[in-house]
């Protein structure tokens, strides 16, 4: 391999570059840069043994670097790694990278950018849909005003993980998208007595006579009463109560009921 081989990732993608280095059983450091981001990959006899990028090490760093569509590279033969953090064969890592790249493309067809504004869908989702904890975490923030970028920031997610969660909810029929320019600021509204009457019925169907206690405990934990509880907090309240329901089937039924109540509140 020539000393100081350099080039552009736009012309020679990282996966293809690594295949070329592996075919030649090369050893050394592959230095990468994209804007202000820097990364290093170390190879030993054609196998990837260490990676560093933006504070990540090992496979996490490799997963970050392999997503770079643009940037520059320089290969320095013979340079030894400071440590060895990757043990899996390169062909396995490349196969996984190709799978993730395919997943990214599928997600971007549905969630084209971080500027989209997801909101709960107006139509009911399919029956018996199970909502996991990660989905509920996102659902609690869907108020029809936050962009995907702001949701990601609030949840501490990178762009890809945020888009992946929104994509999953979209395929499940739970969300639809607004355009930011269509949005208008809304006054903060209260949930109201009718909501709490419906909530009590739904919780009682799941937990029986403990319904009142569970509702009041969850409200207290959120720092509210029934009189001052805001409409945009309903999803968070639903999540809290859902965590108190131990029967899986009753929990699913409660979640379905709450989704219908939330849609009704948003349409009001």
mmCIF file of C-alpha atoms in Angstrom:
data_model
loop_
_atom_site.group_PDB
_atom_site.id
_atom_site.type_symbol
_atom_site.label_atom_id
_atom_site.label_comp_id
_atom_site.label_asym_id
_atom_site.label_seq_id
_atom_site.Cartn_x
_atom_site.Cartn_y
_atom_site.Cartn_z
ATOM 1 C CA UNK A 1 0.000 0.000 0.000
ATOM 2 C CA UNK A 2 1.545 3.360 -0.984
ATOM 3 C CA UNK A 3 2.697 5.603 1.879
ATOM 4 C CA UNK A 4 0.096 8.225 2.801
ATOM 5 C CA UNK A 5 -2.725 6.970 0.563
ATOM 6 C CA UNK A 6 -5.376 9.701 0.613
ATOM 7 C CA UNK A 7 -8.771 10.282 -0.932
ATOM 8 C CA UNK A 8 -12.419 11.257 -0.546
ATOM 9 C CA UNK A 9 -15.102 9.113 1.102
ATOM 10 C CA UNK A 10 -17.575 10.493 -1.440
ATOM 11 C CA UNK A 11 -15.565 8.818 -4.199
ATOM 12 C CA UNK A 12 -14.452 5.746 -2.248
ATOM 13 C CA UNK A 13 -16.939 4.901 0.546
ATOM 14 C CA UNK A 14 -15.471 3.668 3.811
ATOM 15 C CA UNK A 15 -16.905 0.165 3.457
ATOM 16 C CA UNK A 16 -15.271 -0.259 0.035
ATOM 17 C CA UNK A 17 -12.022 1.246 1.325
ATOM 18 C CA UNK A 18 -11.908 -1.209 4.226
ATOM 19 C CA UNK A 19 -12.587 -4.131 1.883
ATOM 20 C CA UNK A 20 -9.641 -3.012 -0.247
ATOM 21 C CA UNK A 21 -7.335 -2.750 2.777
ATOM 22 C CA UNK A 22 -8.518 -6.130 4.059
ATOM 23 C CA UNK A 23 -7.894 -7.773 0.674
ATOM 24 C CA UNK A 24 -4.308 -6.546 0.840
ATOM 25 C CA UNK A 25 -3.911 -7.704 4.456
ATOM 26 C CA UNK A 26 -2.789 -4.188 5.360
ATOM 27 C CA UNK A 27 -1.710 -2.986 8.812
ATOM 28 C CA UNK A 28 -1.785 0.630 9.909
ATOM 29 C CA UNK A 29 -3.999 3.589 10.806
ATOM 30 C CA UNK A 30 -6.818 4.921 8.640
ATOM 31 C CA UNK A 31 -7.277 8.574 9.544
ATOM 32 C CA UNK A 32 -10.729 10.028 8.808
ATOM 33 C CA UNK A 33 -12.157 13.534 8.902
ATOM 34 C CA UNK A 34 -15.562 15.004 8.078
ATOM 35 C CA UNK A 35 -15.955 18.691 8.849
ATOM 36 C CA UNK A 36 -14.907 19.087 12.458
ATOM 37 C CA UNK A 37 -15.337 15.371 13.205
ATOM 38 C CA UNK A 38 -12.278 13.150 13.376
ATOM 39 C CA UNK A 39 -11.831 9.401 13.619
ATOM 40 C CA UNK A 40 -9.229 6.656 13.399
ATOM 41 C CA UNK A 41 -9.428 3.008 12.395
ATOM 42 C CA UNK A 42 -6.529 0.641 13.056
ATOM 43 C CA UNK A 43 -5.981 -2.518 11.057
ATOM 44 C CA UNK A 44 -3.692 -5.481 11.653
ATOM 45 C CA UNK A 45 -3.139 -7.823 8.734
ATOM 46 C CA UNK A 46 -6.432 -6.790 7.188
ATOM 47 C CA UNK A 47 -8.512 -7.037 10.352
ATOM 48 C CA UNK A 48 -10.003 -4.078 12.200
ATOM 49 C CA UNK A 49 -8.649 -4.070 15.768
ATOM 50 C CA UNK A 50 -9.410 -0.577 17.120
ATOM 51 C CA UNK A 51 -11.568 2.462 16.357
ATOM 52 C CA UNK A 52 -11.895 5.955 17.848
ATOM 53 C CA UNK A 53 -14.442 8.670 17.001
ATOM 54 C CA UNK A 54 -15.978 11.596 18.882
ATOM 55 C CA UNK A 55 -15.321 10.108 22.308
ATOM 56 C CA UNK A 56 -16.471 6.604 21.315
ATOM 57 C CA UNK A 57 -14.219 3.552 21.154
ATOM 58 C CA UNK A 58 -14.370 0.108 19.584
ATOM 59 C CA UNK A 59 -17.476 -1.007 17.709
ATOM 60 C CA UNK A 60 -19.455 2.069 18.794
ATOM 61 C CA UNK A 61 -16.864 4.288 17.119
ATOM 62 C CA UNK A 62 -16.837 2.119 13.998
ATOM 63 C CA UNK A 63 -20.650 2.290 13.800
ATOM 64 C CA UNK A 64 -20.432 6.091 13.904
ATOM 65 C CA UNK A 65 -17.657 6.380 11.310
ATOM 66 C CA UNK A 66 -19.235 4.033 8.799
ATOM 67 C CA UNK A 67 -22.256 6.353 8.490
ATOM 68 C CA UNK A 68 -20.176 9.264 7.198
ATOM 69 C CA UNK A 69 -21.217 9.853 3.548
ATOM 70 C CA UNK A 70 -18.515 12.474 2.979
ATOM 71 C CA UNK A 71 -15.068 13.262 4.290
ATOM 72 C CA UNK A 72 -11.397 12.660 3.708
ATOM 73 C CA UNK A 73 -9.176 9.702 4.507
ATOM 74 C CA UNK A 74 -5.451 9.020 4.815
ATOM 75 C CA UNK A 75 -3.880 5.624 5.408
ATOM 76 C CA UNK A 76 -0.602 5.442 7.318
ATOM 77 C CA UNK A 77 0.910 1.941 6.982
ATOM 78 C CA UNK A 78 2.557 0.279 9.956
ATOM 79 C CA UNK A 79 1.144 2.502 12.696
ATOM 80 C CA UNK A 80 0.263 0.447 15.773
ATOM 81 C CA UNK A 81 -3.034 0.852 17.694
ATOM 82 C CA UNK A 82 -2.900 2.281 21.234
ATOM 83 C CA UNK A 83 -5.104 -0.642 22.318
ATOM 84 C CA UNK A 84 -7.311 -3.349 20.835
ATOM 85 C CA UNK A 85 -11.023 -2.770 21.299
ATOM 86 C CA UNK A 86 -12.502 -4.798 18.429
ATOM 87 C CA UNK A 87 -12.412 -8.593 18.277
ATOM 88 C CA UNK A 88 -15.105 -9.451 15.722
ATOM 89 C CA UNK A 89 -13.976 -10.272 12.172
ATOM 90 C CA UNK A 90 -14.137 -7.392 9.711
ATOM 91 C CA UNK A 91 -16.525 -9.203 7.375
ATOM 92 C CA UNK A 92 -19.089 -9.438 10.210
ATOM 93 C CA UNK A 93 -18.700 -5.747 10.993
ATOM 94 C CA UNK A 94 -19.096 -4.802 7.342
ATOM 95 C CA UNK A 95 -22.174 -7.002 6.931
ATOM 96 C CA UNK A 96 -23.770 -5.327 9.964
ATOM 97 C CA UNK A 97 -22.806 -1.891 8.619
ATOM 98 C CA UNK A 98 -24.476 -2.720 5.301
ATOM 99 C CA UNK A 99 -27.624 -3.828 7.138
ATOM 100 C CA UNK A 100 -27.720 -0.589 9.141
ATOM 101 C CA UNK A 101 -27.175 1.456 5.975
ATOM 102 C CA UNK A 102 -30.158 -0.308 4.391
ATOM 103 C CA UNK A 103 -32.229 0.366 7.512
ATOM 104 C CA UNK A 104 -31.268 4.043 7.410
ATOM 105 C CA UNK A 105 -32.418 4.310 3.817
ATOM 106 C CA UNK A 106 -35.764 2.677 4.626
ATOM 107 C CA UNK A 107 -36.253 5.021 7.579
ATOM 108 C CA UNK A 108 -35.409 8.130 5.551
ATOM 109 C CA UNK A 109 -38.084 7.250 2.996
ATOM 110 C CA UNK A 110 -40.663 7.559 5.790
ATOM 111 C CA UNK A 111 -38.957 10.103 8.078
ATOM 112 C CA UNK A 112 -37.169 12.334 5.563
ATOM 113 C CA UNK A 113 -35.624 14.839 7.973
ATOM 114 C CA UNK A 114 -35.346 15.951 11.566
ATOM 115 C CA UNK A 115 -37.544 18.957 10.732
ATOM 116 C CA UNK A 116 -40.761 16.935 10.545
ATOM 117 C CA UNK A 117 -43.270 17.339 13.381
ATOM 118 C CA UNK A 118 -44.822 14.032 14.494
ATOM 119 C CA UNK A 119 -48.181 14.013 16.256
ATOM 120 C CA UNK A 120 -50.522 11.246 17.362
ATOM 121 C CA UNK A 121 -52.526 9.920 14.430
ATOM 122 C CA UNK A 122 -56.199 10.847 14.279
ATOM 123 C CA UNK A 123 -57.166 7.320 13.232
ATOM 124 C CA UNK A 124 -57.087 4.494 15.748
ATOM 125 C CA UNK A 125 -54.161 2.035 15.461
ATOM 126 C CA UNK A 126 -54.639 -1.645 14.814
ATOM 127 C CA UNK A 127 -56.183 -3.666 17.666
ATOM 128 C CA UNK A 128 -53.970 -5.372 20.256
ATOM 129 C CA UNK A 129 -51.012 -3.116 19.469
ATOM 130 C CA UNK A 130 -48.400 -3.380 22.225
ATOM 131 C CA UNK A 131 -46.507 -0.180 23.071
ATOM 132 C CA UNK A 132 -43.110 -0.668 24.694
ATOM 133 C CA UNK A 133 -41.431 1.663 27.193
ATOM 134 C CA UNK A 134 -39.252 3.394 24.596
ATOM 135 C CA UNK A 135 -42.308 4.159 22.442
ATOM 136 C CA UNK A 136 -44.251 5.514 25.411
ATOM 137 C CA UNK A 137 -41.307 7.749 26.259
ATOM 138 C CA UNK A 138 -41.634 9.359 22.836
ATOM 139 C CA UNK A 139 -45.452 9.361 22.780
ATOM 140 C CA UNK A 140 -45.533 11.386 25.985
ATOM 141 C CA UNK A 141 -43.818 14.260 24.163
ATOM 142 C CA UNK A 142 -45.942 14.270 20.985
ATOM 143 C CA UNK A 143 -47.856 17.512 21.308
ATOM 144 C CA UNK A 144 -47.939 18.432 17.613
ATOM 145 C CA UNK A 145 -45.440 21.260 18.049
ATOM 146 C CA UNK A 146 -42.058 19.599 18.606
ATOM 147 C CA UNK A 147 -39.872 18.700 15.634
ATOM 148 C CA UNK A 148 -38.032 15.393 15.492
ATOM 149 C CA UNK A 149 -34.852 17.337 16.300
ATOM 150 C CA UNK A 150 -36.316 18.843 19.473
ATOM 151 C CA UNK A 151 -37.706 15.448 20.520
ATOM 152 C CA UNK A 152 -34.276 13.880 20.048
ATOM 153 C CA UNK A 153 -32.644 16.613 22.143
ATOM 154 C CA UNK A 154 -35.194 16.256 24.942
ATOM 155 C CA UNK A 155 -34.793 12.462 25.065
ATOM 156 C CA UNK A 156 -31.007 12.531 24.686
ATOM 157 C CA UNK A 157 -31.096 10.524 21.450
ATOM 158 C CA UNK A 158 -28.924 10.817 18.368
ATOM 159 C CA UNK A 159 -30.692 11.610 15.104
ATOM 160 C CA UNK A 160 -30.740 8.030 13.867
ATOM 161 C CA UNK A 161 -32.254 6.567 17.031
ATOM 162 C CA UNK A 162 -34.893 9.316 17.134
ATOM 163 C CA UNK A 163 -35.807 8.714 13.481
ATOM 164 C CA UNK A 164 -35.897 4.962 14.122
ATOM 165 C CA UNK A 165 -38.419 5.369 16.963
ATOM 166 C CA UNK A 166 -40.592 7.765 14.960
ATOM 167 C CA UNK A 167 -40.400 5.369 12.003
ATOM 168 C CA UNK A 168 -41.587 2.495 14.200
ATOM 169 C CA UNK A 169 -44.545 4.533 15.480
ATOM 170 C CA UNK A 170 -45.399 5.662 11.955
ATOM 171 C CA UNK A 171 -45.489 2.080 10.638
ATOM 172 C CA UNK A 172 -47.669 1.105 13.600
ATOM 173 C CA UNK A 173 -50.151 3.809 12.601
ATOM 174 C CA UNK A 174 -49.624 5.768 15.808
ATOM 175 C CA UNK A 175 -48.235 9.005 14.360
ATOM 176 C CA UNK A 176 -48.676 11.326 11.417
ATOM 177 C CA UNK A 177 -46.629 14.346 10.399
ATOM 178 C CA UNK A 178 -47.282 18.058 10.428
ATOM 179 C CA UNK A 179 -45.297 20.686 8.542
ATOM 180 C CA UNK A 180 -43.678 23.234 10.872
ATOM 181 C CA UNK A 181 -45.039 26.222 8.922
ATOM 182 C CA UNK A 182 -48.601 24.930 9.427
ATOM 183 C CA UNK A 183 -48.331 25.093 13.185
ATOM 184 C CA UNK A 184 -49.757 27.881 15.320
ATOM 185 C CA UNK A 185 -49.077 28.311 19.033
ATOM 186 C CA UNK A 186 -51.930 27.010 21.157
ATOM 187 C CA UNK A 187 -53.057 28.202 24.553
ATOM 188 C CA UNK A 188 -52.364 25.790 27.410
ATOM 189 C CA UNK A 189 -55.636 23.961 28.064
ATOM 190 C CA UNK A 190 -56.755 21.830 31.000
ATOM 191 C CA UNK A 191 -57.748 18.179 30.782
ATOM 192 C CA UNK A 192 -61.088 18.834 32.490
ATOM 193 C CA UNK A 193 -63.663 16.789 34.463
ATOM 194 C CA UNK A 194 -64.914 14.778 31.469
ATOM 195 C CA UNK A 195 -61.416 13.458 30.850
ATOM 196 C CA UNK A 196 -60.947 12.360 34.471
ATOM 197 C CA UNK A 197 -64.318 10.620 34.466
ATOM 198 C CA UNK A 198 -63.254 8.658 31.372
ATOM 199 C CA UNK A 199 -59.816 8.044 32.898
ATOM 200 C CA UNK A 200 -61.331 6.634 36.070
ATOM 201 C CA UNK A 201 -63.464 4.222 34.042
ATOM 202 C CA UNK A 202 -60.417 3.031 32.088
ATOM 203 C CA UNK A 203 -58.207 2.619 35.173
ATOM 204 C CA UNK A 204 -60.960 0.885 37.168
ATOM 205 C CA UNK A 205 -61.387 -1.634 34.341
ATOM 206 C CA UNK A 206 -57.688 -2.482 34.717
ATOM 207 C CA UNK A 207 -57.067 -2.359 38.470
ATOM 208 C CA UNK A 208 -60.499 -2.267 40.128
ATOM 209 C CA UNK A 209 -61.117 -0.230 43.298
ATOM 210 C CA UNK A 210 -57.510 0.997 43.445
ATOM 211 C CA UNK A 211 -58.184 3.292 40.478
ATOM 212 C CA UNK A 212 -58.739 6.484 42.492
ATOM 213 C CA UNK A 213 -55.590 5.935 44.572
ATOM 214 C CA UNK A 214 -53.417 5.223 41.539
ATOM 215 C CA UNK A 215 -54.692 8.249 39.636
ATOM 216 C CA UNK A 216 -54.188 10.604 42.593
ATOM 217 C CA UNK A 217 -50.731 9.194 43.373
ATOM 218 C CA UNK A 218 -49.618 9.687 39.757
ATOM 219 C CA UNK A 219 -51.035 13.219 39.683
ATOM 220 C CA UNK A 220 -49.256 14.038 42.933
ATOM 221 C CA UNK A 221 -45.953 12.682 41.571
ATOM 222 C CA UNK A 222 -46.366 14.993 38.570
ATOM 223 C CA UNK A 223 -47.083 17.983 40.818
ATOM 224 C CA UNK A 224 -50.708 18.477 39.734
ATOM 225 C CA UNK A 225 -54.286 18.054 40.860
ATOM 226 C CA UNK A 226 -57.336 17.197 38.777
ATOM 227 C CA UNK A 227 -58.277 20.865 38.766
ATOM 228 C CA UNK A 228 -55.030 22.196 37.287
ATOM 229 C CA UNK A 229 -53.870 19.227 35.202
ATOM 230 C CA UNK A 230 -52.875 20.376 31.669
ATOM 231 C CA UNK A 231 -54.158 18.674 28.552
ATOM 232 C CA UNK A 232 -50.644 18.300 27.151
ATOM 233 C CA UNK A 233 -49.682 16.185 30.171
ATOM 234 C CA UNK A 234 -52.234 13.454 29.495
ATOM 235 C CA UNK A 235 -49.816 11.184 27.648
ATOM 236 C CA UNK A 236 -47.307 11.363 30.514
ATOM 237 C CA UNK A 237 -50.058 10.580 33.011
ATOM 238 C CA UNK A 238 -51.150 7.617 30.873
ATOM 239 C CA UNK A 239 -47.594 6.281 30.855
ATOM 240 C CA UNK A 240 -47.306 6.587 34.637
ATOM 241 C CA UNK A 241 -50.597 4.779 35.222
ATOM 242 C CA UNK A 242 -49.751 2.135 32.624
ATOM 243 C CA UNK A 243 -46.632 1.252 34.625
ATOM 244 C CA UNK A 244 -48.890 0.437 37.604
ATOM 245 C CA UNK A 245 -50.956 -2.140 35.685
ATOM 246 C CA UNK A 246 -49.386 -5.573 36.124
ATOM 247 C CA UNK A 247 -51.718 -7.616 33.891
ATOM 248 C CA UNK A 248 -50.282 -7.440 30.319
ATOM 249 C CA UNK A 249 -53.657 -7.794 28.571
ATOM 250 C CA UNK A 250 -55.306 -5.153 30.766
ATOM 251 C CA UNK A 251 -52.303 -2.867 30.244
ATOM 252 C CA UNK A 252 -52.659 -3.122 26.456
ATOM 253 C CA UNK A 253 -56.402 -2.444 26.656
ATOM 254 C CA UNK A 254 -55.777 0.568 28.912
ATOM 255 C CA UNK A 255 -53.166 1.939 26.503
ATOM 256 C CA UNK A 256 -55.586 1.615 23.603
ATOM 257 C CA UNK A 257 -58.266 3.456 25.555
ATOM 258 C CA UNK A 258 -55.835 6.208 26.503
ATOM 259 C CA UNK A 259 -54.704 6.677 22.909
ATOM 260 C CA UNK A 260 -58.340 7.204 21.921
ATOM 261 C CA UNK A 261 -58.780 9.732 24.769
ATOM 262 C CA UNK A 262 -55.621 11.605 23.763
ATOM 263 C CA UNK A 263 -56.777 11.818 20.141
ATOM 264 C CA UNK A 264 -60.125 13.114 21.360
ATOM 265 C CA UNK A 265 -58.435 15.770 23.484
ATOM 266 C CA UNK A 266 -56.244 16.881 20.572
ATOM 267 C CA UNK A 267 -59.243 17.129 18.269
ATOM 268 C CA UNK A 268 -61.183 19.208 20.798
#
